[in-house]
Structure formats: structure tokens, C-alpha cells
mmCIF file of C-alpha atoms and ligand atoms in Angstrom:
data_model
loop_
_atom_site.group_PDB
_atom_site.id
_atom_site.type_symbol
_atom_site.label_atom_id
_atom_site.label_comp_id
_atom_site.label_asym_id
_atom_site.label_seq_id
_atom_site.Cartn_x
_atom_site.Cartn_y
_atom_site.Cartn_z
ATOM 1 C CA MET A 1 82.397 203.490 169.048
ATOM 2 C CA LYS A 2 81.953 205.661 172.128
ATOM 3 C CA PHE A 3 81.985 204.226 175.656
ATOM 4 C CA GLY A 4 78.237 203.867 176.311
ATOM 5 C CA THR A 5 77.678 202.113 172.992
ATOM 6 C CA LYS A 6 80.591 199.772 173.625
ATOM 7 C CA ALA A 7 79.320 198.975 177.133
ATOM 8 C CA ILE A 8 76.061 197.748 175.633
ATOM 9 C CA HIS A 9 77.200 196.216 172.330
ATOM 10 C CA ALA A 10 80.924 195.377 172.211
ATOM 11 C CA GLY A 11 81.621 191.659 171.940
ATOM 12 C CA ILE A 12 77.939 190.809 172.113
ATOM 13 C CA GLU A 13 76.005 189.222 169.257
ATOM 14 C CA ALA A 14 72.468 187.870 169.134
ATOM 15 C CA ASP A 15 72.450 184.136 169.847
ATOM 16 C CA GLU A 16 72.881 182.308 166.549
ATOM 17 C CA SER A 17 70.477 179.445 167.224
ATOM 18 C CA THR A 18 67.528 181.450 168.655
ATOM 19 C CA GLY A 19 68.134 185.143 168.059
ATOM 20 C CA ALA A 20 68.103 185.795 171.821
ATOM 21 C CA ILE A 21 69.330 189.383 172.201
ATOM 22 C CA MET A 22 70.853 188.723 175.621
ATOM 23 C CA THR A 23 73.841 186.388 175.753
ATOM 24 C CA PRO A 24 72.498 183.060 177.097
ATOM 25 C CA ILE A 25 73.960 181.513 180.243
ATOM 26 C CA TYR A 26 75.770 178.565 178.661
ATOM 27 C CA GLN A 27 75.581 176.409 181.780
ATOM 28 C CA THR A 28 77.568 173.569 180.276
ATOM 29 C CA SER A 29 80.923 171.962 180.981
ATOM 30 C CA THR A 30 81.418 170.337 177.587
ATOM 31 C CA TYR A 31 80.378 170.542 173.907
ATOM 32 C CA VAL A 32 79.418 167.802 171.463
ATOM 33 C CA GLN A 33 81.992 167.404 168.703
ATOM 34 C CA GLU A 34 80.999 166.365 165.185
ATOM 35 C CA GLY A 35 84.131 164.309 164.833
ATOM 36 C CA ILE A 36 87.619 164.179 166.274
ATOM 37 C CA GLY A 37 88.845 167.768 166.293
ATOM 38 C CA VAL A 38 85.691 169.052 164.538
ATOM 39 C CA HIS A 39 83.854 171.535 166.806
ATOM 40 C CA LYS A 40 82.534 175.083 166.977
ATOM 41 C CA GLY A 41 85.462 176.558 168.881
ATOM 42 C CA PHE A 42 84.358 175.250 172.275
ATOM 43 C CA GLU A 43 85.602 171.956 173.743
ATOM 44 C CA TYR A 44 85.556 172.297 177.535
ATOM 45 C CA SER A 45 84.361 175.214 179.680
ATOM 46 C CA ARG A 46 87.539 175.669 181.722
ATOM 47 C CA THR A 47 89.245 176.540 178.455
ATOM 48 C CA LYS A 48 86.425 178.527 176.863
ATOM 49 C CA ASN A 49 82.722 179.154 177.454
ATOM 50 C CA PRO A 50 80.506 181.319 175.199
ATOM 51 C CA THR A 51 79.043 183.430 178.049
ATOM 52 C CA ARG A 52 82.535 184.070 179.403
ATOM 53 C CA SER A 53 83.908 184.819 175.916
ATOM 54 C CA ALA A 54 81.247 187.484 175.358
ATOM 55 C CA LEU A 55 82.176 189.129 178.664
ATOM 56 C CA GLU A 56 85.923 188.890 178.005
ATOM 57 C CA ASN A 57 85.510 190.556 174.614
ATOM 58 C CA ASN A 58 83.275 193.244 176.089
ATOM 59 C CA ILE A 59 85.692 194.134 178.917
ATOM 60 C CA ALA A 60 88.653 194.142 176.489
ATOM 61 C CA ALA A 61 86.799 196.636 174.281
ATOM 62 C CA LEU A 62 86.048 198.915 177.247
ATOM 63 C CA GLU A 63 89.772 199.100 178.047
ATOM 64 C CA ASN A 64 90.710 199.617 174.382
ATOM 65 C CA GLY A 65 92.557 196.292 174.549
ATOM 66 C CA ALA A 66 92.713 193.380 172.138
ATOM 67 C CA PHE A 67 92.508 190.477 174.605
ATOM 68 C CA GLY A 68 90.522 189.951 177.810
ATOM 69 C CA ALA A 69 90.407 187.115 180.322
ATOM 70 C CA CYS A 70 88.104 186.682 183.311
ATOM 71 C CA PHE A 71 88.909 184.942 186.589
ATOM 72 C CA GLY A 72 87.117 183.703 189.699
ATOM 73 C CA SER A 73 88.174 186.836 191.641
ATOM 74 C CA GLY A 74 90.352 189.915 191.322
ATOM 75 C CA LEU A 75 93.070 188.128 193.256
ATOM 76 C CA ALA A 76 92.906 185.133 190.894
ATOM 77 C CA ALA A 77 93.557 187.591 188.037
ATOM 78 C CA ILE A 78 96.617 188.991 189.862
ATOM 79 C CA ASP A 79 97.726 185.418 190.623
ATOM 80 C CA CYS A 80 97.744 184.761 186.856
ATOM 81 C CA ILE A 81 100.095 187.698 186.224
ATOM 82 C CA LEU A 82 102.500 186.597 188.948
ATOM 83 C CA LYS A 83 102.602 183.111 187.385
ATOM 84 C CA MET A 84 104.059 184.692 184.240
ATOM 85 C CA LEU A 85 107.226 185.343 186.290
ATOM 86 C CA ASN A 86 110.068 182.972 187.163
ATOM 87 C CA PRO A 87 111.996 182.368 190.406
ATOM 88 C CA GLY A 88 114.610 185.119 190.786
ATOM 89 C CA ASP A 89 112.454 187.743 189.076
ATOM 90 C CA GLU A 90 111.722 190.994 190.896
ATOM 91 C CA VAL A 91 108.616 193.133 191.147
ATOM 92 C CA ILE A 92 108.446 196.830 192.020
ATOM 93 C CA SER A 93 105.072 197.729 193.444
ATOM 94 C CA THR A 94 103.488 200.831 194.872
ATOM 95 C CA ASN A 95 103.608 200.696 198.697
ATOM 96 C CA ASP A 96 100.051 201.988 198.953
ATOM 97 C CA LEU A 97 98.206 199.001 197.572
ATOM 98 C CA TYR A 98 95.158 196.818 198.176
ATOM 99 C CA GLY A 99 95.797 194.626 201.225
ATOM 100 C CA GLY A 100 94.864 191.390 199.449
ATOM 101 C CA THR A 101 97.395 192.099 196.713
ATOM 102 C CA PHE A 102 100.082 192.710 199.346
ATOM 103 C CA ARG A 103 99.170 189.420 201.031
ATOM 104 C CA LEU A 104 99.297 187.493 197.734
ATOM 105 C CA PHE A 105 102.701 188.986 196.872
ATOM 106 C CA THR A 106 104.333 188.483 200.261
ATOM 107 C CA THR A 107 102.784 185.283 201.634
ATOM 108 C CA ILE A 108 102.417 183.271 198.420
ATOM 109 C CA PHE A 109 104.842 184.378 195.723
ATOM 110 C CA GLU A 110 107.818 185.336 197.931
ATOM 111 C CA LYS A 111 107.950 181.615 198.786
ATOM 112 C CA TYR A 112 108.627 180.883 195.114
ATOM 113 C CA ASN A 113 111.616 183.222 195.213
ATOM 114 C CA ILE A 114 110.014 186.215 193.543
ATOM 115 C CA LYS A 115 111.269 189.387 195.200
ATOM 116 C CA PHE A 116 108.994 192.370 195.889
ATOM 117 C CA HIS A 117 110.004 195.977 196.450
ATOM 118 C CA PHE A 118 107.371 198.389 197.775
ATOM 119 C CA VAL A 119 108.058 202.020 196.988
ATOM 120 C CA GLY A 120 106.294 205.382 196.965
ATOM 121 C CA MET A 121 105.252 206.148 193.396
ATOM 122 C CA SER A 122 104.758 209.915 193.629
ATOM 123 C CA GLY A 123 107.752 210.117 191.254
ATOM 124 C CA ALA A 124 109.755 207.720 189.067
ATOM 125 C CA ASP A 125 113.007 207.991 191.077
ATOM 126 C CA ALA A 126 112.060 205.460 193.743
ATOM 127 C CA VAL A 127 111.291 202.904 191.010
ATOM 128 C CA ARG A 128 114.550 203.650 189.189
ATOM 129 C CA ALA A 129 116.487 203.153 192.439
ATOM 130 C CA LYS A 130 115.191 199.576 192.822
ATOM 131 C CA ALA A 131 115.293 198.563 189.151
ATOM 132 C CA ASN A 132 117.859 196.000 187.976
ATOM 133 C CA ASP A 133 118.223 193.270 185.350
ATOM 134 C CA ASN A 134 115.847 191.006 187.280
ATOM 135 C CA THR A 135 113.008 193.547 187.349
ATOM 136 C CA LYS A 136 110.182 192.002 185.340
ATOM 137 C CA LEU A 137 106.997 193.627 186.632
ATOM 138 C CA ILE A 138 105.999 197.118 187.761
ATOM 139 C CA TRP A 139 102.741 197.078 189.723
ATOM 140 C CA VAL A 140 100.679 200.277 189.835
ATOM 141 C CA GLU A 141 97.407 201.008 191.604
ATOM 142 C CA THR A 142 95.713 204.398 191.126
ATOM 143 C CA PRO A 143 93.729 205.939 192.763
ATOM 144 C CA THR A 144 94.739 204.100 195.924
ATOM 145 C CA ASN A 145 92.726 202.926 198.872
ATOM 146 C CA PRO A 146 91.789 204.678 201.141
ATOM 147 C CA MET A 147 93.901 207.858 200.691
ATOM 148 C CA MET A 148 93.027 208.311 197.004
ATOM 149 C CA ASN A 149 96.664 208.906 196.032
ATOM 150 C CA ILE A 150 97.279 209.256 192.303
ATOM 151 C CA VAL A 151 100.167 207.621 190.409
ATOM 152 C CA ASP A 152 101.281 209.090 187.081
ATOM 153 C CA ILE A 153 100.690 206.112 184.754
ATOM 154 C CA LYS A 154 102.596 207.605 181.800
ATOM 155 C CA ALA A 155 105.661 208.370 183.942
ATOM 156 C CA MET A 156 105.608 204.795 185.305
ATOM 157 C CA ALA A 157 105.254 203.373 181.781
ATOM 158 C CA ASP A 158 108.401 205.294 180.776
ATOM 159 C CA VAL A 159 110.479 203.831 183.652
ATOM 160 C CA THR A 160 109.035 200.390 182.901
ATOM 161 C CA LYS A 161 110.368 200.630 179.338
ATOM 162 C CA GLU A 162 113.802 201.729 180.657
ATOM 163 C CA CYS A 163 113.887 198.547 182.795
ATOM 164 C CA GLY A 164 112.604 196.317 180.006
ATOM 165 C CA ALA A 165 109.852 195.099 182.335
ATOM 166 C CA MET A 166 106.084 194.924 181.930
ATOM 167 C CA MET A 167 103.645 197.156 183.762
ATOM 168 C CA CYS A 168 100.224 196.317 185.121
ATOM 169 C CA VAL A 169 97.725 198.843 186.471
ATOM 170 C CA ASP A 170 95.035 197.803 188.934
ATOM 171 C CA ASN A 171 92.245 199.932 187.461
ATOM 172 C CA THR A 172 89.527 198.799 189.891
ATOM 173 C CA PHE A 173 88.872 202.209 191.506
ATOM 174 C CA ALA A 174 88.839 204.267 188.307
ATOM 175 C CA THR A 175 87.062 201.791 185.971
ATOM 176 C CA PRO A 176 87.533 201.968 182.181
ATOM 177 C CA TYR A 177 84.914 204.734 182.110
ATOM 178 C CA LEU A 178 87.316 207.118 183.854
ATOM 179 C CA GLN A 179 90.774 205.814 182.948
ATOM 180 C CA ASN A 180 92.352 203.574 180.270
ATOM 181 C CA PRO A 181 95.883 202.556 181.346
ATOM 182 C CA LEU A 182 96.692 200.725 178.065
ATOM 183 C CA ASP A 183 96.344 204.050 176.228
ATOM 184 C CA LEU A 184 98.830 205.562 178.707
ATOM 185 C CA GLY A 185 101.493 202.893 178.091
ATOM 186 C CA ALA A 186 100.576 200.045 180.458
ATOM 187 C CA ASP A 187 101.023 196.466 179.179
ATOM 188 C CA LEU A 188 98.254 194.965 181.284
ATOM 189 C CA VAL A 189 95.166 196.186 183.112
ATOM 190 C CA MET A 190 93.661 194.316 186.042
ATOM 191 C CA HIS A 191 90.158 194.704 187.501
ATOM 192 C CA SER A 192 88.401 193.440 190.531
ATOM 193 C CA VAL A 193 85.174 193.014 188.548
ATOM 194 C CA THR A 194 83.536 192.483 191.946
ATOM 195 C CA LYS A 195 83.445 196.267 192.337
ATOM 196 C CA TYR A 196 82.240 198.787 189.711
ATOM 197 C CA LEU A 197 82.137 196.523 186.625
ATOM 198 C CA GLY A 198 79.746 194.083 188.313
ATOM 199 C CA GLY A 199 78.335 197.076 190.147
ATOM 200 C CA HIS A 200 75.573 195.371 192.121
ATOM 201 C CA SER A 201 77.486 193.644 194.936
ATOM 202 C CA ASP A 202 76.344 190.204 193.768
ATOM 203 C CA VAL A 203 79.435 188.707 192.094
ATOM 204 C CA VAL A 204 83.115 188.115 192.912
ATOM 205 C CA MET A 205 85.247 188.172 189.744
ATOM 206 C CA GLY A 206 88.482 189.453 188.224
ATOM 207 C CA ALA A 207 89.701 190.400 184.749
ATOM 208 C CA LEU A 208 92.898 191.074 182.812
ATOM 209 C CA ILE A 209 93.183 193.021 179.585
ATOM 210 C CA THR A 210 96.174 193.430 177.250
ATOM 211 C CA SER A 211 96.933 194.279 173.635
ATOM 212 C CA ASP A 212 100.256 192.410 173.661
ATOM 213 C CA GLU A 213 99.950 189.097 171.846
ATOM 214 C CA ALA A 214 102.768 187.377 173.727
ATOM 215 C CA ILE A 215 101.343 188.414 177.111
ATOM 216 C CA ALA A 216 97.861 187.321 175.990
ATOM 217 C CA LYS A 217 99.153 183.884 175.032
ATOM 218 C CA GLU A 218 100.620 183.419 178.514
ATOM 219 C CA MET A 219 97.469 184.833 180.109
ATOM 220 C CA TYR A 220 95.202 182.302 178.379
ATOM 221 C CA ARG A 221 97.675 179.449 178.950
ATOM 222 C CA ILE A 222 97.714 180.149 182.695
ATOM 223 C CA GLN A 223 93.941 180.800 182.840
ATOM 224 C CA ASN A 224 93.389 177.345 181.353
ATOM 225 C CA SER A 225 96.222 175.587 183.213
ATOM 226 C CA SER A 226 95.475 176.965 186.678
ATOM 227 C CA GLY A 227 91.721 176.971 186.071
ATOM 228 C CA ALA A 228 90.624 179.924 188.238
ATOM 229 C CA ILE A 229 87.709 180.764 185.946
ATOM 230 C CA PRO A 230 84.335 182.374 186.744
ATOM 231 C CA ALA A 231 81.022 180.546 186.255
ATOM 232 C CA PRO A 232 78.713 181.276 183.278
ATOM 233 C CA MET A 233 75.957 182.627 185.558
ATOM 234 C CA ASP A 234 78.367 185.146 187.077
ATOM 235 C CA CYS A 235 79.538 186.172 183.586
ATOM 236 C CA PHE A 236 75.909 186.799 182.662
ATOM 237 C CA LEU A 237 75.379 188.977 185.745
ATOM 238 C CA VAL A 238 78.457 191.060 184.953
ATOM 239 C CA LEU A 239 77.432 191.436 181.286
ATOM 240 C CA ARG A 240 74.146 192.809 182.599
ATOM 241 C CA GLY A 241 75.905 195.072 185.108
ATOM 242 C CA ILE A 242 78.259 196.562 182.519
ATOM 243 C CA LYS A 243 75.359 197.680 180.312
ATOM 244 C CA THR A 244 74.794 200.536 182.783
ATOM 245 C CA LEU A 245 78.438 201.149 183.769
ATOM 246 C CA HIS A 246 78.584 204.574 182.096
ATOM 247 C CA LEU A 247 75.278 205.673 183.662
ATOM 248 C CA ARG A 248 76.279 204.454 187.089
ATOM 249 C CA MET A 249 79.716 206.063 186.878
ATOM 250 C CA GLN A 250 78.227 209.425 185.927
ATOM 251 C CA ARG A 251 76.107 209.334 189.075
ATOM 252 C CA HIS A 252 78.966 207.966 191.244
ATOM 253 C CA CYS A 253 81.075 210.945 190.103
ATOM 254 C CA GLU A 254 78.297 213.501 190.701
ATOM 255 C CA ASN A 255 77.466 212.105 194.130
ATOM 256 C CA GLY A 256 81.162 211.798 195.028
ATOM 257 C CA GLU A 257 81.695 215.473 194.289
ATOM 258 C CA LYS A 258 78.602 216.558 196.232
ATOM 259 C CA LEU A 259 79.527 214.520 199.301
ATOM 260 C CA ALA A 260 83.185 215.552 199.209
ATOM 261 C CA SER A 261 82.158 219.228 199.063
ATOM 262 C CA PHE A 262 79.610 218.803 201.857
ATOM 263 C CA LEU A 263 82.123 217.061 204.130
ATOM 264 C CA ARG A 264 84.828 219.639 203.470
ATOM 265 C CA GLU A 265 82.560 222.385 204.848
ATOM 266 C CA HIS A 266 81.462 220.384 207.900
ATOM 267 C CA PRO A 267 82.897 221.734 211.199
ATOM 268 C CA LYS A 268 83.506 218.228 212.615
ATOM 269 C CA VAL A 269 85.505 217.057 209.589
ATOM 270 C CA GLU A 270 89.281 217.584 209.576
ATOM 271 C CA ASN A 271 90.429 216.426 206.106
ATOM 272 C CA VAL A 272 88.649 215.106 203.026
ATOM 273 C CA TYR A 273 90.590 212.976 200.548
ATOM 274 C CA TRP A 274 89.094 213.153 197.072
ATOM 275 C CA PRO A 275 91.241 213.647 193.933
ATOM 276 C CA GLY A 276 88.842 216.224 192.459
ATOM 277 C CA PHE A 277 89.919 218.934 194.920
ATOM 278 C CA GLU A 278 92.392 221.450 193.448
ATOM 279 C CA ASP A 279 94.588 221.103 196.546
ATOM 280 C CA HIS A 280 94.695 217.270 196.424
ATOM 281 C CA PRO A 281 98.363 216.434 195.670
ATOM 282 C CA GLY A 282 97.353 214.265 192.691
ATOM 283 C CA ASN A 283 94.788 216.641 191.190
ATOM 284 C CA ASP A 284 96.902 217.730 188.176
ATOM 285 C CA ILE A 285 97.741 214.174 187.145
ATOM 286 C CA ALA A 286 94.211 212.983 187.862
ATOM 287 C CA LYS A 287 92.888 215.660 185.511
ATOM 288 C CA GLU A 288 95.287 214.469 182.800
ATOM 289 C CA GLN A 289 94.749 210.732 183.021
ATOM 290 C CA MET A 290 91.170 210.481 184.298
ATOM 291 C CA ARG A 291 87.866 211.694 182.871
ATOM 292 C CA GLY A 292 86.288 212.197 186.303
ATOM 293 C CA PHE A 293 87.090 211.572 189.949
ATOM 294 C CA GLY A 294 84.791 208.715 190.897
ATOM 295 C CA GLY A 295 82.758 207.959 193.971
ATOM 296 C CA MET A 296 85.451 206.882 196.432
ATOM 297 C CA LEU A 297 86.539 209.249 199.172
ATOM 298 C CA SER A 298 87.686 209.267 202.764
ATOM 299 C CA PHE A 299 87.696 211.797 205.581
ATOM 300 C CA SER A 300 89.057 212.256 209.096
ATOM 301 C CA LEU A 301 87.375 213.887 212.093
ATOM 302 C CA VAL A 302 88.418 216.872 214.179
ATOM 303 C CA GLY A 303 90.107 215.527 217.344
ATOM 304 C CA ASN A 304 90.969 212.256 215.562
ATOM 305 C CA ARG A 305 89.205 209.936 218.006
ATOM 306 C CA LYS A 306 88.440 206.363 216.990
ATOM 307 C CA GLU A 307 85.289 206.441 219.165
ATOM 308 C CA ASP A 308 83.896 209.357 217.136
ATOM 309 C CA ALA A 309 84.421 207.424 213.900
ATOM 310 C CA PHE A 310 82.647 204.420 215.479
ATOM 311 C CA GLU A 311 79.700 206.704 216.361
ATOM 312 C CA VAL A 312 79.403 207.925 212.780
ATOM 313 C CA VAL A 313 79.471 204.475 211.182
ATOM 314 C CA LYS A 314 76.956 203.288 213.792
ATOM 315 C CA LYS A 315 74.525 206.161 213.270
ATOM 316 C CA VAL A 316 74.251 206.135 209.465
ATOM 317 C CA LYS A 317 71.001 204.687 208.105
ATOM 318 C CA VAL A 318 71.332 204.831 204.305
ATOM 319 C CA PHE A 319 75.053 203.990 204.222
ATOM 320 C CA ALA A 320 75.755 200.360 205.116
ATOM 321 C CA LEU A 321 78.752 199.370 207.205
ATOM 322 C CA ALA A 322 80.574 196.898 204.965
ATOM 323 C CA GLU A 323 83.794 196.015 203.169
ATOM 324 C CA SER A 324 83.967 196.228 199.372
ATOM 325 C CA LEU A 325 82.959 199.115 197.109
ATOM 326 C CA GLY A 326 81.634 200.046 193.705
ATOM 327 C CA GLY A 327 78.046 198.854 194.076
ATOM 328 C CA VAL A 328 74.899 200.905 193.491
ATOM 329 C CA GLU A 329 74.400 201.205 197.268
ATOM 330 C CA SER A 330 76.529 203.477 199.443
ATOM 331 C CA LEU A 331 78.938 201.809 201.865
ATOM 332 C CA ILE A 332 80.862 203.172 204.835
ATOM 333 C CA GLY A 333 83.968 201.670 206.422
ATOM 334 C CA HIS A 334 86.624 202.281 209.031
ATOM 335 C CA PRO A 335 89.990 201.364 207.432
ATOM 336 C CA VAL A 336 91.947 201.147 210.708
ATOM 337 C CA THR A 337 89.776 198.323 212.062
ATOM 338 C CA MET A 338 88.554 196.846 208.767
ATOM 339 C CA THR A 339 90.612 196.870 205.560
ATOM 340 C CA HIS A 340 93.937 198.060 207.030
ATOM 341 C CA ALA A 341 93.925 196.353 210.449
ATOM 342 C CA SER A 342 96.967 194.215 209.605
ATOM 343 C CA ILE A 343 99.214 197.215 208.852
ATOM 344 C CA PRO A 344 101.346 198.407 211.821
ATOM 345 C CA LYS A 345 100.030 201.665 213.368
ATOM 346 C CA GLU A 346 103.173 203.698 212.602
ATOM 347 C CA GLU A 347 103.262 202.745 208.949
ATOM 348 C CA ARG A 348 99.525 203.304 208.672
ATOM 349 C CA GLU A 349 99.742 206.802 210.150
ATOM 350 C CA ARG A 350 102.723 207.697 207.972
ATOM 351 C CA ASN A 351 100.358 207.126 205.041
ATOM 352 C CA GLY A 352 97.587 209.230 206.628
ATOM 353 C CA ILE A 353 95.417 206.305 207.722
ATOM 354 C CA VAL A 354 94.579 207.766 211.137
ATOM 355 C CA ASP A 355 92.216 206.436 213.830
ATOM 356 C CA SER A 356 89.260 208.635 212.835
ATOM 357 C CA LEU A 357 89.530 207.986 209.087
ATOM 358 C CA ILE A 358 86.255 206.928 207.467
ATOM 359 C CA ARG A 359 85.995 205.624 203.898
ATOM 360 C CA LEU A 360 82.944 206.016 201.704
ATOM 361 C CA SER A 361 81.975 204.162 198.561
ATOM 362 C CA VAL A 362 79.380 206.640 197.370
ATOM 363 C CA GLY A 363 76.542 204.861 195.593
ATOM 364 C CA VAL A 364 73.997 206.075 193.059
ATOM 365 C CA GLU A 365 71.171 206.995 195.453
ATOM 366 C CA ASP A 366 69.862 210.582 195.637
ATOM 367 C CA ALA A 367 72.670 212.805 196.905
ATOM 368 C CA GLU A 368 70.348 214.737 199.210
ATOM 369 C CA ASP A 369 69.497 211.584 201.156
ATOM 370 C CA LEU A 370 73.165 210.658 201.456
ATOM 371 C CA ILE A 371 74.080 214.146 202.684
ATOM 372 C CA ASN A 372 71.232 214.161 205.211
ATOM 373 C CA ASP A 373 72.342 210.741 206.438
ATOM 374 C CA LEU A 374 75.891 211.944 207.070
ATOM 375 C CA LYS A 375 74.576 215.169 208.587
ATOM 376 C CA GLN A 376 72.584 213.345 211.267
ATOM 377 C CA ALA A 377 75.403 210.857 211.878
ATOM 378 C CA LEU A 378 77.949 213.657 212.399
ATOM 379 C CA ALA A 379 75.593 215.742 214.584
HETATM 380 C C1 LIG B 1 88.761 194.234 195.813
HETATM 381 C C2 LIG B 1 90.043 194.620 195.183
HETATM 382 C C3 LIG B 1 90.965 193.653 194.721
HETATM 383 C C4 LIG B 1 90.716 192.160 194.888
HETATM 384 O O1 LIG B 1 89.645 191.725 194.155
HETATM 385 P P1 LIG B 1 88.689 190.490 194.615
HETATM 386 O O2 LIG B 1 87.674 190.468 193.543
HETATM 387 O O3 LIG B 1 88.160 190.828 195.970
HETATM 388 O O4 LIG B 1 89.560 189.282 194.642
HETATM 389 C C5 LIG B 1 92.122 194.098 194.111
HETATM 390 N N1 LIG B 1 92.385 195.421 193.974
HETATM 391 C C6 LIG B 1 91.538 196.364 194.416
HETATM 392 C C7 LIG B 1 91.888 197.797 194.226
HETATM 393 C C8 LIG B 1 90.342 196.012 195.028
HETATM 394 O O5 LIG B 1 89.518 196.960 195.479
#
């Protein structure tokens, strides 16, 4: 099955008792058993719920994986992976990662004696230099936020095999429509479903996908034991959102390209970071491992003044000033004061996150309106 068909049909069957074509919201905590141990596969909703199961099967199919599990947030999904490790284990992660992931690694799991190394992943050498017998997890995020750096997933999968570790890719920015890390050698894929998969800025949720049976067994054991599961209503909303994922992503990609090209020509814009540009350092790899470049981009202003960036985010009318991304509506943000405020200035600037940097999550509105909005805000 092709992507659009899978988005609408995979894992979803008409309701057996009524024929309802849409998966019902099974708003129930428990299930009546015919006798001791005689039931229909559902005993208690922390363990398994039919609305959640439909979503988990659907998301697994989109990532070409065999097993999916959903969680109460993206971070709860990452928390599950970290709980597969033991004290003394080591993790090598990209240094350019989502702030919440960094916080979970360093303020929660370091306490339990798991050691984290943060390295640049433009090549495999930095990972090799930190690898040792205790290395159990390689953590990849690509494209990254907000600089849109690209990590070569295949190259990282090769080093992961050399270390005998497992590799997870945070595929939130690319979505399964543009990139399938399992096909490129990853063992696990993680999503903040909150973003593009949900797609309508109305749910917080996370997901993990794998084809490895042993990893899946641990994943479900921890999902059930720790209990960070999403509610049936939220699973229903995401099932509904995913039915248009391919259509939304097509428009996100088109609009992303139009806005990136517009900004690049604008006299007040210094740099535009979007992996679709030939001169973006990750363009070659992006072309190999992605089927499009998405709707996330960032840009800096000539003169690099924070005040100018503040003016722009204040003046926009269609774009909304907000955290998060991946919804149908366009969002604008200022990483230095919003998402990346906790990172020291020097380290931030070394990674290109300068005072005037503005990040866009380009939505699916009409591109002309978005361009006109930025035009008047930059004027
Ligand atoms: C938002 C986000 C997360 C965290 O997900 P939540 O659903 O907010 O817990 C992780 N990784 C990336 C890339 C994100 O954008």
C-alpha cells in the first residue's frame, strides 16, 4: 500500500458490533470478562485500549514498522526508551537536539547513573570517538531545531552496529511522509505526535515504532508498567488528523519552499536555513533520505539585532507567536528567548542561533497570504 492509502486505512477496521466506519472512542477503563481469563484481548485500558490499538497499528504502518506504542507526550515516549537502559550504560546523542530531550537526559536519567555524550553528528567520527563497551543507545534527531541540520541516518546506523548499540531517530520534524528511519537502519523511531501527526494543535502525545521483537516487548512492558499512556479521545483525534497527513505535508512542503525562496531574496534577511537549498550543508543527504524538505525553516536578519526580530514577530498578523510546530496554522518564534533560552549564549551562537534568528512553522494556508504577512512585517 502507498502512503496516502495507509494513512487512511492501515490498522483501521469497521467496528465489529455496529459497522461504524470511524474507530469509536472506547472511553472505558475496563472490560467485562466472560470467565476467569476469558476475554476479547482487552482487560484494562492502561495495558490496551481499542482506540489506542488502532492508532498504534496505524502509526507503525506509516513508519514501515511492525510494532507501535503511544504515550501521553513525546517526552513520555523518550522516557520509555531510556528506561530500557541500566545504570552504567552510556548514550551518545546529537548535540543539536530538542531542549526537552536534553533536559530529560541530563536532569532525570543522569541521576540514575546513565551517562550522556553530546557530539556533532555531521560525520561518524565523533560518535566513534565516544563509543565503548557501555554504549547502548545512539540518539539521532534530523532535521534539527531550529538550524535544520541534517544527520546521515544510514551512516549513524552503521556506527551503531559497530558499537553493538541500538539507535533511535526522533522523526518529529520530517514525519513518516518524508522520512522512514527504520528503512535506513534505525532500531526505533520516536515521534512527538503533538506536532505533524496530530497536525491540528489540539493534542499532546508521543509514539515509538520498531520492527525488533525484543525491543517491542520491552517497549510494551514499560508502557504498561510506567503507565504514561494517552487517553482514548486523544487517540481518536490523532487518528482523524493522520487521515490527511499526506495532504497536509504536501502543502507544508510547497509553502515551505515558497517562503524560503521569498525570504532568501529579501534585502533585510541575512541567512535562510532550509534543507532544500542546494547550498545548505545537508542538502545532499536530505535529498537521499527524505522525500521533501518540510515546512520548518529559520532565518536571521541583516544587522542581527534582537529588537528587529521582536518587531517582526510583533507585526505578523497571519502567523501566530507561539511555541510548538506542525499544525495547520503558521507559527512564528524567536528561539533565543523562547525554545533555546536556557542554552548559554556562546554555545548557542556557535550553533548559529543568533539574536535575530526567527523560526517559522509554515502552515497550510495560502502561500500568498503568508508571504504578504512577512512582507509587511519586514517592511
Ligand atoms: C515537541 C518535540 C518533542 C517533545 O514532544 P512533546 O510531545 O512536547 O512531549 C521531542 N522532539 C521534538 C523534535 C519535538 O519537536
